[in-house]
PDB file of C-alpha atoms in Angstrom:
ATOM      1  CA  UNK A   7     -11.599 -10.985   0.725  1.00 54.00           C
ATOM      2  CA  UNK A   8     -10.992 -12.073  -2.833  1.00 64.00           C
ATOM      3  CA  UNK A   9      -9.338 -15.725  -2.487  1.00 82.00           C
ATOM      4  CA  UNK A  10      -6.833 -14.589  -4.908  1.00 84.00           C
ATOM      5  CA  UNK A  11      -5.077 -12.851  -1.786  1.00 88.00           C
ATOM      6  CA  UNK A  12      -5.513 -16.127   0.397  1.00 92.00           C
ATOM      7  CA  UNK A  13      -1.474 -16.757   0.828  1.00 94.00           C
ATOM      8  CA  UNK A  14      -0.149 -15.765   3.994  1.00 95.00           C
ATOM      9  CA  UNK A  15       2.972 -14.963   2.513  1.00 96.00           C
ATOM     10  CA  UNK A  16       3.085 -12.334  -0.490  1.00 96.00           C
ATOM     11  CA  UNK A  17       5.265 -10.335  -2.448  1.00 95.00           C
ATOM     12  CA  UNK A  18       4.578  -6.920  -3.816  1.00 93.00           C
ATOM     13  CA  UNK A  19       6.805  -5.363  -5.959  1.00 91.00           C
ATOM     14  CA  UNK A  20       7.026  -1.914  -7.913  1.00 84.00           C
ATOM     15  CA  UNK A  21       9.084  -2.572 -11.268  1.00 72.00           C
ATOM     16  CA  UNK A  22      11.962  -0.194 -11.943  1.00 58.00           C
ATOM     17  CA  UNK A  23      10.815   2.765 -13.977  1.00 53.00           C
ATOM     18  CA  UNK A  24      12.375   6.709 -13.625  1.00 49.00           C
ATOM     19  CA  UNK A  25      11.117   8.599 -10.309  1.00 50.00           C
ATOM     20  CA  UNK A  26       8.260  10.753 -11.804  1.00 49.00           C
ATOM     21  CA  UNK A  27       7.006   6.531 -13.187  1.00 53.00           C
ATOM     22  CA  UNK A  28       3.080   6.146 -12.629  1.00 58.00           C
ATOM     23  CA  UNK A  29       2.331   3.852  -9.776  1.00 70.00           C
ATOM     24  CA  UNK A  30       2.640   0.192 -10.615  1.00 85.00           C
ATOM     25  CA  UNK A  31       2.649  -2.590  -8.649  1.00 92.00           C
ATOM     26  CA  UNK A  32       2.662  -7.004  -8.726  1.00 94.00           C
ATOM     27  CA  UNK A  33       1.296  -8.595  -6.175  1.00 95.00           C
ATOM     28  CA  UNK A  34       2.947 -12.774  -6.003  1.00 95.00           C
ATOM     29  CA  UNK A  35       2.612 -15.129  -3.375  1.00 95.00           C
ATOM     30  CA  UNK A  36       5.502 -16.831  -1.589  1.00 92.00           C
ATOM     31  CA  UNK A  37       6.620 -18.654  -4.756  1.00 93.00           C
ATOM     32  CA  UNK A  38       6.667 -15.715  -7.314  1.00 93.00           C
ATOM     33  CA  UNK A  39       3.288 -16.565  -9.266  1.00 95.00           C
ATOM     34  CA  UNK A  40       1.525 -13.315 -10.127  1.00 95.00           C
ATOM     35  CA  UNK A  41      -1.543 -13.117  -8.327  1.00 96.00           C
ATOM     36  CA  UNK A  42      -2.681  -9.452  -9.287  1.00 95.00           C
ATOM     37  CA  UNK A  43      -1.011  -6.280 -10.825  1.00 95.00           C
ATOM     38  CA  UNK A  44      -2.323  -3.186 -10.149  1.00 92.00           C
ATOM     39  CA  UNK A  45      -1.519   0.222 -12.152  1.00 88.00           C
ATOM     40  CA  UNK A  46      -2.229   3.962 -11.863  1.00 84.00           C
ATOM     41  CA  UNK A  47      -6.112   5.041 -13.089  1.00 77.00           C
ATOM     42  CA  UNK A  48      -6.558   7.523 -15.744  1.00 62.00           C
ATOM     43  CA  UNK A  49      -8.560  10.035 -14.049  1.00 42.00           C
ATOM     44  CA  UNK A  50     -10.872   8.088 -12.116  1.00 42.00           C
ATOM     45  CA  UNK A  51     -11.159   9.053  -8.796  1.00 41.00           C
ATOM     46  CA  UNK A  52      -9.361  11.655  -6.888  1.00 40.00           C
ATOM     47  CA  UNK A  53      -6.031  10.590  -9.313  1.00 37.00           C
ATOM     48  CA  UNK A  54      -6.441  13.562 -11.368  1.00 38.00           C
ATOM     49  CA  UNK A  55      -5.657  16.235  -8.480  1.00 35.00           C
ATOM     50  CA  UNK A  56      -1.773  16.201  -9.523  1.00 37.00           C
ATOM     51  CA  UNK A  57       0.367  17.712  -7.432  1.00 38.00           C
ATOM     52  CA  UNK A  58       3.211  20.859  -9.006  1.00 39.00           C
ATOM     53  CA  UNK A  59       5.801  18.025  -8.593  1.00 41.00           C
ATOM     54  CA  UNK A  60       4.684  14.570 -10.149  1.00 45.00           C
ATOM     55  CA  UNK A  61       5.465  11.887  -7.783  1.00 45.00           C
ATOM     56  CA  UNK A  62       5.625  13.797  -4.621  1.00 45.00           C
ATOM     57  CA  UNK A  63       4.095  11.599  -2.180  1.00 46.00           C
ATOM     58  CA  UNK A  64       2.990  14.010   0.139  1.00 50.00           C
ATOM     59  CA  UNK A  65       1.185  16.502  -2.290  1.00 58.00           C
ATOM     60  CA  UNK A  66      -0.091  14.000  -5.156  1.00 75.00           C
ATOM     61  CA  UNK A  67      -3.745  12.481  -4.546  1.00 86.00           C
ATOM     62  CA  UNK A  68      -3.627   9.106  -6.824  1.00 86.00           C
ATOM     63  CA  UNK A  69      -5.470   5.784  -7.605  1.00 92.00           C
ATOM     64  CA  UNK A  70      -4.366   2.489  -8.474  1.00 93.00           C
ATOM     65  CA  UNK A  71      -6.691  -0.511 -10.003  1.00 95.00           C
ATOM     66  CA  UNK A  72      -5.609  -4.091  -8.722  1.00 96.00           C
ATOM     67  CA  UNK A  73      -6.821  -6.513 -10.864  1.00 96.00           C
ATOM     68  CA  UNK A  74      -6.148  -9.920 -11.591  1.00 96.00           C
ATOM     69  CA  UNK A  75      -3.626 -10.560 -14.419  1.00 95.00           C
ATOM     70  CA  UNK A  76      -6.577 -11.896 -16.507  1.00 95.00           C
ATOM     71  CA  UNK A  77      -7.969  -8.130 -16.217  1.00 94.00           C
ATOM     72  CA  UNK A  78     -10.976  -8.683 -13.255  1.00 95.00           C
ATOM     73  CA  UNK A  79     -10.609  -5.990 -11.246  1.00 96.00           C
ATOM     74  CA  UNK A  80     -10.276  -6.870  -7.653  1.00 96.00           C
ATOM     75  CA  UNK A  81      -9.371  -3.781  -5.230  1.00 96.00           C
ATOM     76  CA  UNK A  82      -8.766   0.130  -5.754  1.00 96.00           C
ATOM     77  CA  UNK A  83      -6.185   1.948  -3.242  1.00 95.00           C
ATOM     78  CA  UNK A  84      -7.309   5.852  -3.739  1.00 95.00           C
ATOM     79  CA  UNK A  85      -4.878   8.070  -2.018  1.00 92.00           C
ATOM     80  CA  UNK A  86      -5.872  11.442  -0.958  1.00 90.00           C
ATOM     81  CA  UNK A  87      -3.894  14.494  -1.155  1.00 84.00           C
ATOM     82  CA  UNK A  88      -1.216  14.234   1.165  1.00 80.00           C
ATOM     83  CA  UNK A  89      -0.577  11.745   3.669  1.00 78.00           C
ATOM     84  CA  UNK A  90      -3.533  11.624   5.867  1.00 89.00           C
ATOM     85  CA  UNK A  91      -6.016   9.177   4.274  1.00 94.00           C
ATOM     86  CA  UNK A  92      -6.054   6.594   1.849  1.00 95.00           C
ATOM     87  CA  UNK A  93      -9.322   4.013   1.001  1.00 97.00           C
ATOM     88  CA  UNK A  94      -9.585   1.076  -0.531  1.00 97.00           C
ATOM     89  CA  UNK A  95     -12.472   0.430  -2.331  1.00 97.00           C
ATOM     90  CA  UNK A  96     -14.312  -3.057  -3.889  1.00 96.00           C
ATOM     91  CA  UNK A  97     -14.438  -2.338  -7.504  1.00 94.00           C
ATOM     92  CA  UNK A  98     -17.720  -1.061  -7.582  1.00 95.00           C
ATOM     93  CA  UNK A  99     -17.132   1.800  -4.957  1.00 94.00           C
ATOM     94  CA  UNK A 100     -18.013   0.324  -1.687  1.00 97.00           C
ATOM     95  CA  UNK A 101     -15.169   1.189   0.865  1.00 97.00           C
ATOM     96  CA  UNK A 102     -13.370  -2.059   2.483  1.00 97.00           C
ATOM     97  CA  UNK A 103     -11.835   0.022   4.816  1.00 98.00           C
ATOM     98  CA  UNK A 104      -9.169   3.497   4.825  1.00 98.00           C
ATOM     99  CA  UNK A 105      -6.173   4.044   6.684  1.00 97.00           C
ATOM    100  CA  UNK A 106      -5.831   6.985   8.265  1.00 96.00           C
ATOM    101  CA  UNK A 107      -2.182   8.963   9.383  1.00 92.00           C
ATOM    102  CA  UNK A 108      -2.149   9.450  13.674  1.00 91.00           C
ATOM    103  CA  UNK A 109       1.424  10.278  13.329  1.00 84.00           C
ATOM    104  CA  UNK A 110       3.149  10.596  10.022  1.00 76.00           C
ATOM    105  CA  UNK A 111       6.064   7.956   9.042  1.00 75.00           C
ATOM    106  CA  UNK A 112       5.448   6.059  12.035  1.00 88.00           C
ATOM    107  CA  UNK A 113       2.075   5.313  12.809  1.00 95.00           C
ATOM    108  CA  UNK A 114      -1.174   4.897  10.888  1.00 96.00           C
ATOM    109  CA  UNK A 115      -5.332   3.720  12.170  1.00 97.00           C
ATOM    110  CA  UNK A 116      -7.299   1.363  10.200  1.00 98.00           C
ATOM    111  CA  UNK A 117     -10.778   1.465  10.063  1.00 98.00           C
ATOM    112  CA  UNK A 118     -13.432  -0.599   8.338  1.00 98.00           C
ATOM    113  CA  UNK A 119     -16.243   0.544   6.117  1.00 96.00           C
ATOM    114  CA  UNK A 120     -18.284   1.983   9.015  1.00 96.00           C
ATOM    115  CA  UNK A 121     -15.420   3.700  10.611  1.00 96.00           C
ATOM    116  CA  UNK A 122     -14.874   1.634  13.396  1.00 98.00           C
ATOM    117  CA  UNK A 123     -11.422   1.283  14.756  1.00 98.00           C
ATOM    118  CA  UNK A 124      -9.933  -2.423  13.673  1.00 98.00           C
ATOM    119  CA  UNK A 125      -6.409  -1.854  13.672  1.00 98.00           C
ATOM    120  CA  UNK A 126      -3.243   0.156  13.345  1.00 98.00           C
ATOM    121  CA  UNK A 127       0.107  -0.003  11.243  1.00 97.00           C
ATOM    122  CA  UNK A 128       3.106   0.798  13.384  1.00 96.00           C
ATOM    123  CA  UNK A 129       6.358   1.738  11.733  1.00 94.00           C
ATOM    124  CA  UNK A 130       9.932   1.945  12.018  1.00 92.00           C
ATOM    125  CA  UNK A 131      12.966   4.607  11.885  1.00 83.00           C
ATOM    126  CA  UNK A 132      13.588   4.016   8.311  1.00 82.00           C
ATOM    127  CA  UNK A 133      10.083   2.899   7.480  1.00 83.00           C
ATOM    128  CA  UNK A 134      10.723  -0.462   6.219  1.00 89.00           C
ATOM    129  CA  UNK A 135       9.166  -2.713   8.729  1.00 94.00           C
ATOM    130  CA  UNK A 136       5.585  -1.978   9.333  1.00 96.00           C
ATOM    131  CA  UNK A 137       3.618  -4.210  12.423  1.00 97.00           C
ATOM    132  CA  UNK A 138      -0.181  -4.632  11.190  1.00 98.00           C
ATOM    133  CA  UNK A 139      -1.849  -4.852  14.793  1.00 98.00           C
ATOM    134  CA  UNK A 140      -5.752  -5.543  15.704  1.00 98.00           C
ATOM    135  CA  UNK A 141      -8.086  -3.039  17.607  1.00 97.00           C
ATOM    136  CA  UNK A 142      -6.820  -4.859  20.839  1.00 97.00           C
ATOM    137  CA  UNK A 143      -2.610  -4.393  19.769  1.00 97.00           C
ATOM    138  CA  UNK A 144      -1.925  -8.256  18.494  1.00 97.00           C
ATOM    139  CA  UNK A 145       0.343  -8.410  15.798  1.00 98.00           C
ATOM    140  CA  UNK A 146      -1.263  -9.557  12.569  1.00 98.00           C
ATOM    141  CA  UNK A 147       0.556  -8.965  10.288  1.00 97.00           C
ATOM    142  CA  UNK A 148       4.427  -7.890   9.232  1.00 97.00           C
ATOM    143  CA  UNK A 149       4.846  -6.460   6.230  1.00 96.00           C
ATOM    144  CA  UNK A 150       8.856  -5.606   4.998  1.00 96.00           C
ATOM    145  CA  UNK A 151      10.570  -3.487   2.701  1.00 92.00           C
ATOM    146  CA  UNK A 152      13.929  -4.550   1.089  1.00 83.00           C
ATOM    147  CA  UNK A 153      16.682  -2.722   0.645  1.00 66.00           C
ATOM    148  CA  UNK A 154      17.953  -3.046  -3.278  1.00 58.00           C
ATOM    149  CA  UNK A 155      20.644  -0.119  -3.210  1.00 54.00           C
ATOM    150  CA  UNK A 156      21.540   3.305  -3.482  1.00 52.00           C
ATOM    151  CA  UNK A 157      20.985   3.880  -6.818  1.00 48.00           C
ATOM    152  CA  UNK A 158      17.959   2.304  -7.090  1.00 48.00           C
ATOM    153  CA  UNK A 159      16.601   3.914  -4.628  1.00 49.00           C
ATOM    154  CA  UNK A 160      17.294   7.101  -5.800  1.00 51.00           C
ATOM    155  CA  UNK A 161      16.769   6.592  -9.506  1.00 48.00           C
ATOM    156  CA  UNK A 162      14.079   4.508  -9.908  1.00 48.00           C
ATOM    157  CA  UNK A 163      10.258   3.645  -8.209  1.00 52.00           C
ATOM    158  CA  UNK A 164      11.422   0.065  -7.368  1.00 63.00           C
ATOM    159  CA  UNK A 165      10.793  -1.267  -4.417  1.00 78.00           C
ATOM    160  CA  UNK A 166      10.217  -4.695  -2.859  1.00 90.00           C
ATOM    161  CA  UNK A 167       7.759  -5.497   0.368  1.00 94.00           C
ATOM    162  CA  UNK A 168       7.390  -9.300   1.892  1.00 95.00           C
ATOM    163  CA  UNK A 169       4.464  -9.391   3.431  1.00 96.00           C
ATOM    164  CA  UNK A 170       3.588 -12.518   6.068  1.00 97.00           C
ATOM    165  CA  UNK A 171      -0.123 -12.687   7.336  1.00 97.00           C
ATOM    166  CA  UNK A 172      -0.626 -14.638  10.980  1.00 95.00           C
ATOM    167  CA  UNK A 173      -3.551 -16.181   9.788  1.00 90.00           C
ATOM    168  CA  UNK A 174      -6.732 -16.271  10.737  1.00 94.00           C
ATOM    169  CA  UNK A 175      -6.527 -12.461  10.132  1.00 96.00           C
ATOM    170  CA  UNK A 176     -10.656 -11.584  10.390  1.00 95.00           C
ATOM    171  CA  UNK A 177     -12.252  -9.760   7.627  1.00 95.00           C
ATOM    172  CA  UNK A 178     -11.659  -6.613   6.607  1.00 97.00           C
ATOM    173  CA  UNK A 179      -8.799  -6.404   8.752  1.00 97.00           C
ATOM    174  CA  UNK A 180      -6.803  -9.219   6.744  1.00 96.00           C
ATOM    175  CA  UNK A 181      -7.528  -7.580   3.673  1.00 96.00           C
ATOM    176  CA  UNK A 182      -6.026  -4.330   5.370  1.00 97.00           C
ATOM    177  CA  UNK A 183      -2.855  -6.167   6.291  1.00 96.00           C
ATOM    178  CA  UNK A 184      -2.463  -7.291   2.412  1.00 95.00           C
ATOM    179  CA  UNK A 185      -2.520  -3.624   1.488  1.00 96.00           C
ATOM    180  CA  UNK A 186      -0.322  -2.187   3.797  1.00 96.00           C
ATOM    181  CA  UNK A 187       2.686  -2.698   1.245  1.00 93.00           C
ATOM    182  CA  UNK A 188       1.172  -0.646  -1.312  1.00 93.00           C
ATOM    183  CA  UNK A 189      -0.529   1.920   0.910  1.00 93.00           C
ATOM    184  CA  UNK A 190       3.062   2.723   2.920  1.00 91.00           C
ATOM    185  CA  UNK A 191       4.618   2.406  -0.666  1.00 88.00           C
ATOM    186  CA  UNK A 192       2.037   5.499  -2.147  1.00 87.00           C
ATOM    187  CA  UNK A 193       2.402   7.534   1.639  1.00 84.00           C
ATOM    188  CA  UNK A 194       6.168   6.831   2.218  1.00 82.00           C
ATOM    189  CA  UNK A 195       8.086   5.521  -0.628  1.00 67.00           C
ATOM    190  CA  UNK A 196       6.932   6.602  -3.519  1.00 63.00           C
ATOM    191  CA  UNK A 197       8.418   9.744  -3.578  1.00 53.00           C
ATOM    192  CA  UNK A 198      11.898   9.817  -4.562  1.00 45.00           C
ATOM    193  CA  UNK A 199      13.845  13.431  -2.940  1.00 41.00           C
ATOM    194  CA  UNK A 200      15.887  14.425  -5.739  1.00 35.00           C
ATOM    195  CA  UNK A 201      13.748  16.954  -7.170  1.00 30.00           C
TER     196      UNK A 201
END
């Protein structure tokens, strides 16, 4: 994994924009430095299949580049169509690994690159604490959404994840367990019900 995720505490944060807001994310470790940012892709990948209803996280297939805030692209998180898979992909294509849905909202498979089973998200009633787990159910990972309110909740893409990595976290897994925030963010939160 790129070093520039080696901090076993991060913060990823979406910035307040209106609910139908492209995906946007920043990526800081424990102390608020900006590590990466990562925004929607034009129509690269499978972004371009919009759903009727922009922002709908369960019809809209979508992309989003992280790169570092110099530009160098580190990581792509391409979401399907729905809520059943989602990769992420090394700049150049090659798949690090893709999580896959087993039960919607409250539990999701992780597999590497070859498709072998390395781990599984598990997640709560209200979906904001998610327990990364390895292939053999040890907890590797907790990654936490924060409540900011009512109205921004409803009004607004911005959300907040602490994420806390039980390092050593073996590769790809750990890089897996980084993601998480963003991938249950694009799967779960995302989508703001008012429309």
């Amino acid at each position: 994994m790129s070093e520039v995720f080696s901090p076993s505490v991060l913060r990823i944060e979406q910035p307040r924009r209106g609910p139908f807001a492209k995906s946007r994310y920043k990526v800081m470790d424990g102390d608020g430095t900006v590590l990466a940012i990562a925004g929607q892709t034009g129509d690269e990948g499978r972004s371009e299949m919009r759903g009727l209803l922009p922002g709908k996280s369960n019809l809209d297939a979508r992309a989003v580049t992280l790169t570092t805030p110099d530009g160098e692209p580190l990581l792509v998180v391409d979401k399907q169509t729905g809520r059943e898979y989602t990769e992420i992909l090394r700049p150049d294509g090659e798949r690090v690994g893709s999580f896959v849905t087993e039960r919607v909202g409250r539990r999701y498979v992780i597999y590497d690159d070859d498709g072998t089973l390395i781990g599984a998200v598990d997640v709560d009633v209200p979906r904001n604490n998610f327990q990364v787990k390895d292939a053999d159910g040890r907890k590797v990972a907790h990654v936490r959404k924060k409540w900011a309110g009512l109205a921004t909740h409803l009004l607004t893409t911005a959300d907040k994840y602490a994420t806390e990595i039980a390092d050593p976290v073996p590769e790809p897994l750990r890089t897996m367990a980084v993601m998480t925030a963003i991938v249950m963010d694009m799967n779960l939160h995302e989508a703001k019900e008012i429309t």
